[in-house]
Amino acid sequence: MQEVLNYINSNRENYIEELKEFLKIESISSDPEKKSELTRCSEFVKDKFHQMGLDNIQVLNTEGHPIVFAEKIVDPNKPTILIYGHYDVQPVDPLDLWTSPPFQADIRDEKIWARGATDDKGQVFTHFKSIEAFFKTSTELPVNVKFIIEGEEEIGSPSLVKTVAANKDLLKCDAVVISDTSMYDEKTPSITYSLRGLAYFQIEITGPNRDLHSGTFGGAVMNPIQALCDLINGMKDKNGHITIPGFYDDVLKLTKKEREGFKRLKFNEKAYKKDLGVKELFGEKGFTTLERTGARPTFELNGIWGGFTGQGAKTVLPSKAYAKFSMRLVPNQTPKKVEKLIQAYLKKAVPKSVNYKVEALHGGEPALTPIDGFAIQSAARAMKTAFGKEPIFTREGGSIPIVVDFGRILKAPVVLMGFGLSSENLHSPNEHFDLNNFQKGILCSALFMNEFSQA
Ligand code: BES
Ligand code: MN
Ligand code: MN
């Protein structure tokens, strides 16, 4: 094993150069014009699997972007891990806020700067390199390894569930490992034991059948933007409490132990506010910031438009108004049930003076994993060795929709062993990945396999 770790430590520069090539591919899954880049990126992953010496490499074509599978079965009696990650990335706008171009992969301040650096290409790469290190040093892999790397995570993984369900035997494993979450801070390795879910909607409000002169008709009909604002106002109050009837019914309460755990993390509110450029924080009354972002559901407006938004003034009474809004869900809420609650709320609350259409765009279920299983404890030991510090167990606010399905379909525990930082601008301009955590992540992946082989 020491030989593997030595090999990893002496190849740091090569790893960075190779990661750059992965990051230069513009694999923005939501952009139809980038479809060929997604294909190119799946080819890149496939080629890496070949170079690593994996077997049974398959590109599983879907209605959307390809899913890449590969495996190395060294001994059927050994435990098997399935490593999941995504090669797709978020859009890059606003482009002018990037210090270096998003697909150039610049190195500055011991970080690599590019879209997808921390979410999720850099993190996925840690596992590629750790497994390669075993082969390069002719050390037998301590476990059987399978990979499933998709290209649609950032658009809600629409094809993946079907593929997982249809390939249950191929994907059979004793644990699923995912590195697509964050550490608490750059010194504190973390194992995430809960992720929030998501329920995302778009609403269209229609007032009069055409845009009207606001002088001639103003006062006679309901303005759809006004109606939309009223409806939105009815969904969250001034205390940050969501007022959609029934919304909190299924919310699992935080345990006393969890609340104590959050408190022990010594959250620096001053630094947090300064970093975000706000004078005051706002959130659900009665909960701390870490609880609000990790363990409580939220309601957010993602976009709102309608009427005249050009330069100058136009006295118009618009025909239509739109909003995109979403809720982060926590165990045991489900996007299906929340959709029903939204429908029921709107049915009651929308005034007769306007019409409405609401559409569920995408959803994902919240995840909660037990922390006493062998897989998670193996990850904790690996993290401690790699980072030189005991990891903490955290709940995070982001979503990875497939986590719950892995548990349900493959009946295997999911380990969320992330090497990112929440300050690394995932989904924002100037995304980056700390190169020290990249290197420690590679070591951690190798150490995890060694620990888990004792299962
Ligand atoms: N890697 C993130 C999820 C994440 C972020 C987990 C931060 C923990 C901490 C993932 O790529 C992501 O962005 N997911 C989307 C899912 C959505 C598109 C269905 C999200 O959370 O918005
Ligand atoms: Mn991700
Ligand atoms: Mn993401």
Coordinates of C-alpha atoms and ligand atoms in Angstrom, one line a residue:
M1 CA 0.0 0.0 0.0
Q2 CA 2.8 2.4 0.9
E3 CA 4.1 2.0 -2.7
V4 CA 0.7 3.2 -4.0
L5 CA 0.7 6.2 -1.8
N6 CA 4.3 7.1 -2.8
Y7 CA 3.4 6.8 -6.4
I8 CA 0.5 9.2 -5.9
N9 CA 2.7 11.6 -4.1
S10 CA 5.3 11.7 -6.8
N11 CA 2.9 12.3 -9.6
R12 CA 1.2 15.4 -8.5
E13 CA 2.2 17.5 -11.5
N14 CA 1.1 14.9 -14.0
Y15 CA -2.3 14.7 -12.4
I16 CA -2.8 18.4 -12.7
E17 CA -1.8 18.4 -16.4
E18 CA -4.3 15.6 -17.1
L19 CA -7.1 17.2 -15.2
K20 CA -6.6 20.4 -17.3
E21 CA -7.5 18.4 -20.4
F22 CA -10.8 17.1 -18.8
L23 CA -11.6 20.7 -17.7
K24 CA -11.1 22.1 -21.2
I25 CA -14.1 20.2 -22.5
E26 CA -17.2 22.5 -22.5
S27 CA -19.7 19.9 -21.3
I28 CA -22.6 22.1 -20.3
S29 CA -25.5 19.7 -20.2
S30 CA -28.3 22.2 -20.3
D31 CA -27.1 23.8 -23.5
P32 CA -28.3 22.0 -26.7
E33 CA -25.5 23.6 -28.7
K34 CA -22.9 21.8 -26.6
K35 CA -24.2 18.3 -27.4
S36 CA -21.0 17.3 -29.2
E37 CA -18.9 18.5 -26.3
L38 CA -20.9 16.2 -24.0
T39 CA -20.2 13.3 -26.4
R40 CA -16.5 14.4 -26.5
C41 CA -16.4 14.4 -22.7
S42 CA -17.9 10.9 -22.5
E43 CA -15.2 9.8 -24.9
F44 CA -12.6 11.4 -22.7
V45 CA -13.9 9.4 -19.7
K46 CA -14.0 6.2 -21.8
D47 CA -10.4 6.8 -23.0
K48 CA -9.3 7.3 -19.4
F49 CA -10.9 4.0 -18.5
H50 CA -8.9 2.3 -21.3
Q51 CA -5.7 3.9 -20.2
M52 CA -6.3 2.8 -16.6
G53 CA -6.7 -0.7 -17.7
L54 CA -10.4 -1.2 -16.7
D55 CA -12.6 -3.9 -18.3
N56 CA -16.1 -4.1 -19.7
I57 CA -16.0 -0.5 -20.7
Q58 CA -19.5 0.6 -22.0
V59 CA -21.0 3.8 -23.2
L60 CA -24.6 3.5 -22.3
N61 CA -26.5 5.7 -24.7
T62 CA -29.6 7.4 -23.3
E63 CA -32.2 9.8 -24.7
G64 CA -29.9 12.4 -23.3
H65 CA -26.2 12.5 -22.8
P66 CA -24.2 9.2 -22.6
I67 CA -23.4 7.4 -19.3
V68 CA -20.0 5.7 -19.1
F69 CA -19.5 2.4 -17.3
A70 CA -16.3 0.4 -16.6
E71 CA -15.2 -2.2 -14.0
K72 CA -12.3 -4.2 -12.7
I73 CA -13.3 -7.4 -11.0
V74 CA -10.1 -8.7 -9.3
D75 CA -11.7 -11.4 -7.2
P76 CA -15.4 -12.2 -6.9
N77 CA -15.0 -12.9 -3.2
K78 CA -13.8 -9.3 -2.5
P79 CA -16.2 -6.5 -1.8
T80 CA -17.2 -4.3 -4.7
I81 CA -17.5 -0.5 -4.7
L82 CA -19.4 1.5 -7.3
I83 CA -18.0 5.0 -7.9
Y84 CA -20.5 7.6 -9.3
G85 CA -19.8 11.0 -10.5
H86 CA -20.8 13.5 -13.3
Y87 CA -18.8 14.9 -16.2
D88 CA -21.4 17.6 -17.1
V89 CA -21.1 21.1 -15.8
Q90 CA -23.2 24.2 -15.2
P91 CA -23.5 27.1 -17.7
V92 CA -20.7 29.8 -17.3
D93 CA -22.6 33.0 -17.5
P94 CA -22.0 35.8 -16.5
L95 CA -18.8 35.3 -18.5
D96 CA -17.3 38.8 -17.8
L97 CA -17.0 38.0 -14.1
W98 CA -14.4 35.2 -14.7
T99 CA -10.8 36.2 -14.1
S100 CA -9.6 33.5 -16.5
P101 CA -11.8 31.9 -19.2
P102 CA -13.9 29.1 -17.8
F103 CA -12.6 26.4 -20.0
Q104 CA -8.9 27.3 -19.9
A105 CA -8.0 25.6 -16.6
D106 CA -5.6 28.2 -15.2
I107 CA -3.4 27.4 -12.1
R108 CA -3.2 30.2 -9.5
D109 CA -2.7 30.2 -5.8
E110 CA -2.5 26.4 -5.7
K111 CA -5.9 26.1 -7.1
I112 CA -7.2 25.1 -10.6
W113 CA -9.7 27.5 -12.0
A114 CA -12.4 26.3 -14.5
R115 CA -16.0 25.4 -14.7
G116 CA -16.4 21.9 -13.3
A117 CA -13.2 22.0 -11.3
T118 CA -14.8 21.2 -8.0
D119 CA -18.2 20.2 -9.4
D120 CA -17.5 17.5 -10.4
K121 CA -14.6 16.8 -12.8
G122 CA -11.8 17.4 -10.3
Q123 CA -13.5 15.2 -7.7
V124 CA -14.2 12.4 -10.1
F125 CA -10.6 12.5 -11.3
T126 CA -9.3 11.6 -7.7
H127 CA -10.8 8.1 -8.2
F128 CA -9.4 7.7 -11.7
K129 CA -5.9 8.5 -10.4
S130 CA -6.0 6.4 -7.2
I131 CA -7.0 3.3 -9.2
E132 CA -4.4 3.9 -11.8
A133 CA -1.8 4.1 -9.0
F134 CA -2.6 0.5 -8.0
F135 CA -2.1 -0.7 -11.6
K136 CA 1.1 1.3 -12.1
T137 CA 2.7 -0.1 -9.0
S138 CA 1.5 -3.6 -9.8
T139 CA -0.4 -3.7 -6.5
E140 CA -3.6 -5.8 -6.6
L141 CA -6.7 -3.6 -6.1
P142 CA -8.0 -4.3 -2.6
V143 CA -11.6 -4.3 -3.8
N144 CA -13.5 -4.8 -7.1
V145 CA -14.3 -1.5 -8.7
K146 CA -17.1 -0.3 -10.9
F147 CA -17.6 3.2 -12.3
I148 CA -20.8 5.0 -13.5
I149 CA -20.1 8.5 -14.7
E150 CA -23.1 10.4 -16.2
G151 CA -23.5 13.7 -18.1
E152 CA -26.9 14.9 -16.9
E153 CA -26.6 15.5 -13.2
E154 CA -26.8 19.3 -13.5
I155 CA -30.2 18.9 -15.3
G156 CA -31.7 16.5 -12.7
S157 CA -30.3 13.2 -14.0
P158 CA -33.4 12.4 -16.2
S159 CA -31.9 9.3 -17.9
L160 CA -29.9 7.8 -15.0
V161 CA -32.6 6.1 -12.9
K162 CA -33.9 4.1 -15.9
T163 CA -30.3 3.0 -16.7
V164 CA -29.6 2.0 -13.1
A165 CA -32.8 0.1 -12.9
A166 CA -32.2 -1.7 -16.2
N167 CA -28.6 -2.6 -15.2
K168 CA -29.1 -3.8 -11.6
D169 CA -26.8 -6.8 -12.1
L170 CA -24.1 -4.9 -13.9
L171 CA -24.1 -2.3 -11.1
K172 CA -24.3 -4.8 -8.2
C173 CA -22.0 -3.6 -5.4
D174 CA -21.5 -3.4 -1.6
A175 CA -21.2 0.3 -1.4
V176 CA -21.6 3.4 -3.6
V177 CA -18.9 6.1 -3.3
I178 CA -19.6 9.7 -4.4
S179 CA -17.2 12.6 -4.3
D180 CA -19.5 15.5 -5.2
T181 CA -20.0 17.3 -1.9
S182 CA -18.0 19.7 0.2
M183 CA -15.7 19.6 3.2
Y184 CA -16.7 21.8 6.2
D185 CA -13.6 23.9 5.6
E186 CA -10.2 23.5 4.0
K187 CA -8.8 21.8 7.1
T188 CA -11.8 19.7 8.1
P189 CA -12.6 16.6 6.1
S190 CA -16.3 15.8 6.1
I191 CA -18.6 13.0 5.4
T192 CA -22.1 14.2 4.3
Y193 CA -24.8 12.0 5.7
S194 CA -27.8 13.9 4.3
L195 CA -28.6 16.0 1.2
R196 CA -31.6 18.0 0.5
G197 CA -34.1 17.2 -2.2
L198 CA -35.6 19.5 -4.8
A199 CA -39.0 20.4 -6.2
Y200 CA -38.7 23.0 -9.0
F201 CA -41.7 24.8 -10.7
Q202 CA -42.5 27.3 -13.3
I203 CA -45.7 29.3 -13.2
E204 CA -47.4 31.4 -15.9
I205 CA -50.1 33.9 -15.0
T206 CA -52.4 35.3 -17.7
G207 CA -54.5 38.4 -17.2
P208 CA -56.1 40.1 -20.2
N209 CA -55.7 38.4 -23.6
R210 CA -53.2 41.1 -24.8
D211 CA -51.0 43.8 -23.4
L212 CA -53.1 46.9 -22.7
H213 CA -52.7 50.6 -22.4
S214 CA -52.3 51.1 -18.6
G215 CA -54.2 54.4 -18.8
T216 CA -57.1 53.2 -20.8
F217 CA -57.6 49.9 -19.0
G218 CA -55.7 50.4 -15.7
G219 CA -58.1 50.0 -12.8
A220 CA -60.4 47.7 -14.7
V221 CA -58.6 44.3 -14.7
M222 CA -56.1 42.4 -12.5
N223 CA -52.5 42.9 -13.4
P224 CA -50.9 39.5 -13.8
I225 CA -47.6 40.6 -12.2
Q226 CA -49.5 41.9 -9.2
A227 CA -51.4 38.6 -9.0
L228 CA -48.1 36.7 -9.2
C229 CA -46.6 38.8 -6.4
D230 CA -49.6 38.1 -4.2
L231 CA -49.4 34.4 -4.8
I232 CA -45.7 34.4 -4.0
N233 CA -46.3 36.4 -0.9
G234 CA -48.7 33.7 0.3
M235 CA -46.0 31.0 0.2
K236 CA -43.5 32.4 2.7
D237 CA -43.9 34.8 5.6
K238 CA -41.6 37.4 7.2
N239 CA -40.1 34.9 9.5
G240 CA -38.9 32.7 6.7
H241 CA -41.6 30.2 7.4
I242 CA -43.2 28.5 4.4
T243 CA -46.9 29.0 4.5
I244 CA -48.0 26.5 1.8
P245 CA -50.6 24.4 3.8
G246 CA -49.2 21.0 4.8
F247 CA -45.6 21.8 3.7
Y248 CA -44.0 20.8 7.0
D249 CA -46.1 17.8 7.7
D250 CA -43.4 15.2 6.6
V251 CA -40.4 17.1 7.8
L252 CA -38.2 15.0 10.0
K253 CA -37.2 17.0 13.1
L254 CA -33.5 17.5 13.9
T255 CA -32.5 15.3 16.8
K256 CA -30.9 16.9 19.9
K257 CA -27.6 15.3 19.0
E258 CA -27.7 16.8 15.5
R259 CA -28.4 20.2 16.8
E260 CA -25.5 19.9 19.3
G261 CA -23.3 18.7 16.4
F262 CA -24.2 21.8 14.4
K263 CA -23.5 24.0 17.4
R264 CA -20.0 22.5 17.9
L265 CA -19.0 23.5 14.4
K266 CA -18.4 27.1 15.5
F267 CA -19.9 28.9 12.6
N268 CA -18.2 32.2 11.8
E269 CA -21.2 34.4 11.0
K270 CA -19.1 37.6 10.6
A271 CA -16.8 36.1 7.9
Y272 CA -19.8 34.5 6.2
K273 CA -21.6 37.8 5.9
K274 CA -18.5 39.5 4.7
D275 CA -17.9 36.9 2.1
L276 CA -21.4 37.2 0.7
G277 CA -21.5 41.0 0.9
V278 CA -24.7 41.2 3.1
K279 CA -25.2 43.2 6.3
E280 CA -27.6 40.7 7.8
L281 CA -28.5 37.1 7.3
F282 CA -32.1 36.0 6.8
G283 CA -33.7 32.6 7.3
E284 CA -36.3 30.5 9.1
K285 CA -36.8 31.8 12.6
G286 CA -35.7 29.5 15.4
F287 CA -32.8 27.8 13.4
T288 CA -29.1 28.5 13.0
T289 CA -27.6 29.2 9.6
L290 CA -26.1 25.7 9.3
E291 CA -29.4 24.2 10.2
R292 CA -31.2 26.4 7.7
T293 CA -28.9 25.4 4.9
G294 CA -28.4 21.8 5.7
A295 CA -31.4 20.4 7.5
R296 CA -34.4 22.6 6.9
P297 CA -36.6 23.0 3.8
T298 CA -36.6 26.3 1.9
F299 CA -38.6 28.2 -0.7
E300 CA -36.6 30.3 -3.2
L301 CA -37.6 32.3 -6.3
N302 CA -35.1 31.5 -9.1
G303 CA -36.4 34.0 -11.6
I304 CA -39.3 36.3 -12.3
W305 CA -40.3 38.2 -15.4
G306 CA -43.2 39.8 -17.3
G307 CA -44.3 43.1 -18.7
F308 CA -41.9 45.7 -19.9
T309 CA -38.3 45.4 -18.8
G310 CA -36.5 47.4 -21.6
Q311 CA -34.9 50.8 -21.3
G312 CA -37.1 53.7 -20.3
A313 CA -40.8 53.6 -19.5
K314 CA -43.7 52.0 -21.2
T315 CA -47.1 52.4 -19.8
V316 CA -48.3 48.9 -20.2
L317 CA -50.7 46.6 -18.4
P318 CA -49.2 43.2 -19.3
S319 CA -51.0 40.1 -20.3
K320 CA -48.6 37.7 -18.8
A321 CA -46.2 37.2 -15.8
Y322 CA -43.9 34.3 -15.0
A323 CA -41.8 32.9 -12.2
K324 CA -39.5 30.0 -11.6
F325 CA -39.4 28.9 -8.0
S326 CA -38.1 25.9 -6.1
M327 CA -38.1 24.3 -2.8
R328 CA -35.2 22.4 -1.2
L329 CA -36.7 19.4 0.6
V330 CA -35.5 17.5 3.6
P331 CA -36.3 13.9 4.8
N332 CA -39.1 12.7 4.6
Q333 CA -40.6 15.2 2.2
T334 CA -41.1 14.1 -1.5
P335 CA -41.3 16.2 -4.6
K336 CA -44.5 14.4 -5.6
K337 CA -46.3 15.4 -2.4
V338 CA -45.0 18.9 -2.6
E339 CA -46.3 19.2 -6.1
K340 CA -49.7 18.2 -4.9
L341 CA -49.5 20.8 -2.1
I342 CA -48.5 23.5 -4.6
Q343 CA -51.4 22.5 -6.9
A344 CA -53.9 22.7 -4.0
Y345 CA -52.5 26.0 -2.8
L346 CA -52.8 27.6 -6.3
K347 CA -56.2 26.2 -6.9
K348 CA -57.4 28.0 -3.8
A349 CA -55.3 31.1 -3.9
V350 CA -55.3 32.2 -7.6
P351 CA -58.0 34.9 -8.0
K352 CA -60.7 34.4 -10.7
S353 CA -59.4 37.5 -12.4
V354 CA -56.5 35.7 -13.9
N355 CA -55.6 32.2 -15.3
Y356 CA -52.6 30.1 -14.4
K357 CA -50.5 27.2 -15.6
V358 CA -47.9 25.5 -13.4
E359 CA -45.4 23.0 -14.5
A360 CA -43.0 20.8 -12.4
L361 CA -39.6 21.1 -14.0
H362 CA -37.5 18.8 -12.0
G363 CA -37.3 17.1 -8.7
G364 CA -35.1 15.0 -6.5
E365 CA -35.7 13.2 -3.2
P366 CA -33.8 14.2 -0.1
A367 CA -31.3 11.6 1.2
L368 CA -30.4 10.5 4.7
T369 CA -27.8 7.7 5.3
P370 CA -27.0 5.9 8.5
I371 CA -23.5 6.8 9.7
D372 CA -22.6 3.6 11.6
G373 CA -22.2 1.3 8.6
F374 CA -18.9 -0.2 7.6
A375 CA -18.6 1.7 4.4
I376 CA -19.0 5.1 6.0
Q377 CA -16.7 4.2 8.9
S378 CA -14.1 3.0 6.3
A379 CA -14.4 6.4 4.6
A380 CA -13.9 8.1 8.0
R381 CA -10.7 6.2 8.6
A382 CA -9.4 6.9 5.1
M383 CA -10.2 10.6 5.5
K384 CA -8.4 10.8 8.8
T385 CA -5.3 9.3 7.4
A386 CA -5.3 11.4 4.2
F387 CA -6.1 14.7 5.8
G388 CA -4.5 14.2 9.2
K389 CA -7.7 15.1 11.0
E390 CA -10.8 13.3 12.2
P391 CA -13.7 14.0 9.7
I392 CA -17.0 15.4 10.8
F393 CA -20.4 14.2 9.8
T394 CA -22.5 16.9 8.1
R395 CA -25.8 17.5 6.4
E396 CA -25.6 19.6 3.2
G397 CA -28.0 21.7 1.4
G398 CA -27.3 20.7 -2.2
S399 CA -29.0 17.8 -4.0
I400 CA -27.8 14.7 -5.9
P401 CA -31.0 13.2 -7.1
I402 CA -29.6 9.7 -7.8
V403 CA -28.4 9.0 -4.2
V404 CA -31.8 7.8 -3.0
D405 CA -32.3 5.6 -6.1
F406 CA -28.9 3.9 -5.6
G407 CA -30.0 2.9 -2.1
R408 CA -33.4 1.8 -3.3
I409 CA -32.4 -0.1 -6.5
L410 CA -28.9 -1.4 -5.6
K411 CA -29.6 -1.9 -1.9
A412 CA -26.2 -0.6 -1.1
P413 CA -25.1 2.1 1.4
V414 CA -24.0 5.4 -0.2
V415 CA -20.9 7.2 1.0
L416 CA -20.7 10.9 0.3
M417 CA -16.9 11.5 0.6
G418 CA -16.5 15.0 -0.9
F419 CA -13.3 17.0 -1.4
G420 CA -14.7 20.3 -2.5
L421 CA -15.2 23.5 -0.5
S422 CA -18.4 25.5 -0.4
S423 CA -16.2 28.6 -1.1
E424 CA -15.0 27.2 -4.5
N425 CA -17.8 28.9 -6.5
L426 CA -19.6 25.9 -7.8
H427 CA -22.3 27.1 -10.2
S428 CA -20.8 30.6 -10.0
P429 CA -18.1 32.5 -11.9
N430 CA -14.5 31.6 -11.0
E431 CA -15.1 28.1 -10.0
H432 CA -11.9 26.4 -8.7
F433 CA -10.6 23.4 -6.9
D434 CA -7.9 23.4 -4.2
L435 CA -5.0 21.4 -5.6
N436 CA -4.0 20.2 -2.1
N437 CA -7.4 18.7 -1.6
F438 CA -7.2 17.2 -5.1
Q439 CA -4.0 15.4 -4.1
K440 CA -5.4 14.4 -0.7
G441 CA -8.5 13.2 -2.4
I442 CA -6.5 10.8 -4.5
L443 CA -4.8 9.4 -1.4
C444 CA -8.1 9.2 0.4
S445 CA -9.7 7.2 -2.5
A446 CA -6.8 4.7 -2.4
L447 CA -6.9 4.5 1.4
F448 CA -10.7 4.0 1.3
M449 CA -10.4 0.9 -0.9
N450 CA -7.8 -0.5 1.4
E451 CA -10.0 0.1 4.5
F452 CA -13.2 -1.2 2.8
S453 CA -11.5 -4.4 1.7
Q454 CA -11.6 -5.6 5.3
A455 CA -15.4 -5.8 5.1
Ligands
BES1 N1 -22.6 18.6 -6.5 C1 -23.8 19.3 -6.5 C2 -24.7 19.0 -5.3 C3 -24.1 19.5 -4.0 C4 -23.6 20.8 -3.9 C5 -24.0 18.7 -2.9 C6 -23.1 21.2 -2.7 C7 -23.5 19.1 -1.7 C8 -23.0 20.4 -1.6 C9 -24.6 18.9 -7.7 O1 -23.8 18.9 -8.9 C10 -25.7 19.9 -8.0 O2 -25.4 21.0 -8.2 N2 -27.0 19.4 -7.9 C11 -28.1 20.2 -8.3 C12 -29.2 19.2 -8.5 C13 -30.3 19.7 -9.4 C14 -29.9 20.2 -10.7 C15 -31.4 18.6 -9.5 C16 -28.5 21.2 -7.2 O3 -28.3 20.9 -6.0 O4 -29.0 22.2 -7.5
MN2 MN -22.0 17.9 -8.6
MN3 MN -23.7 21.0 -9.5

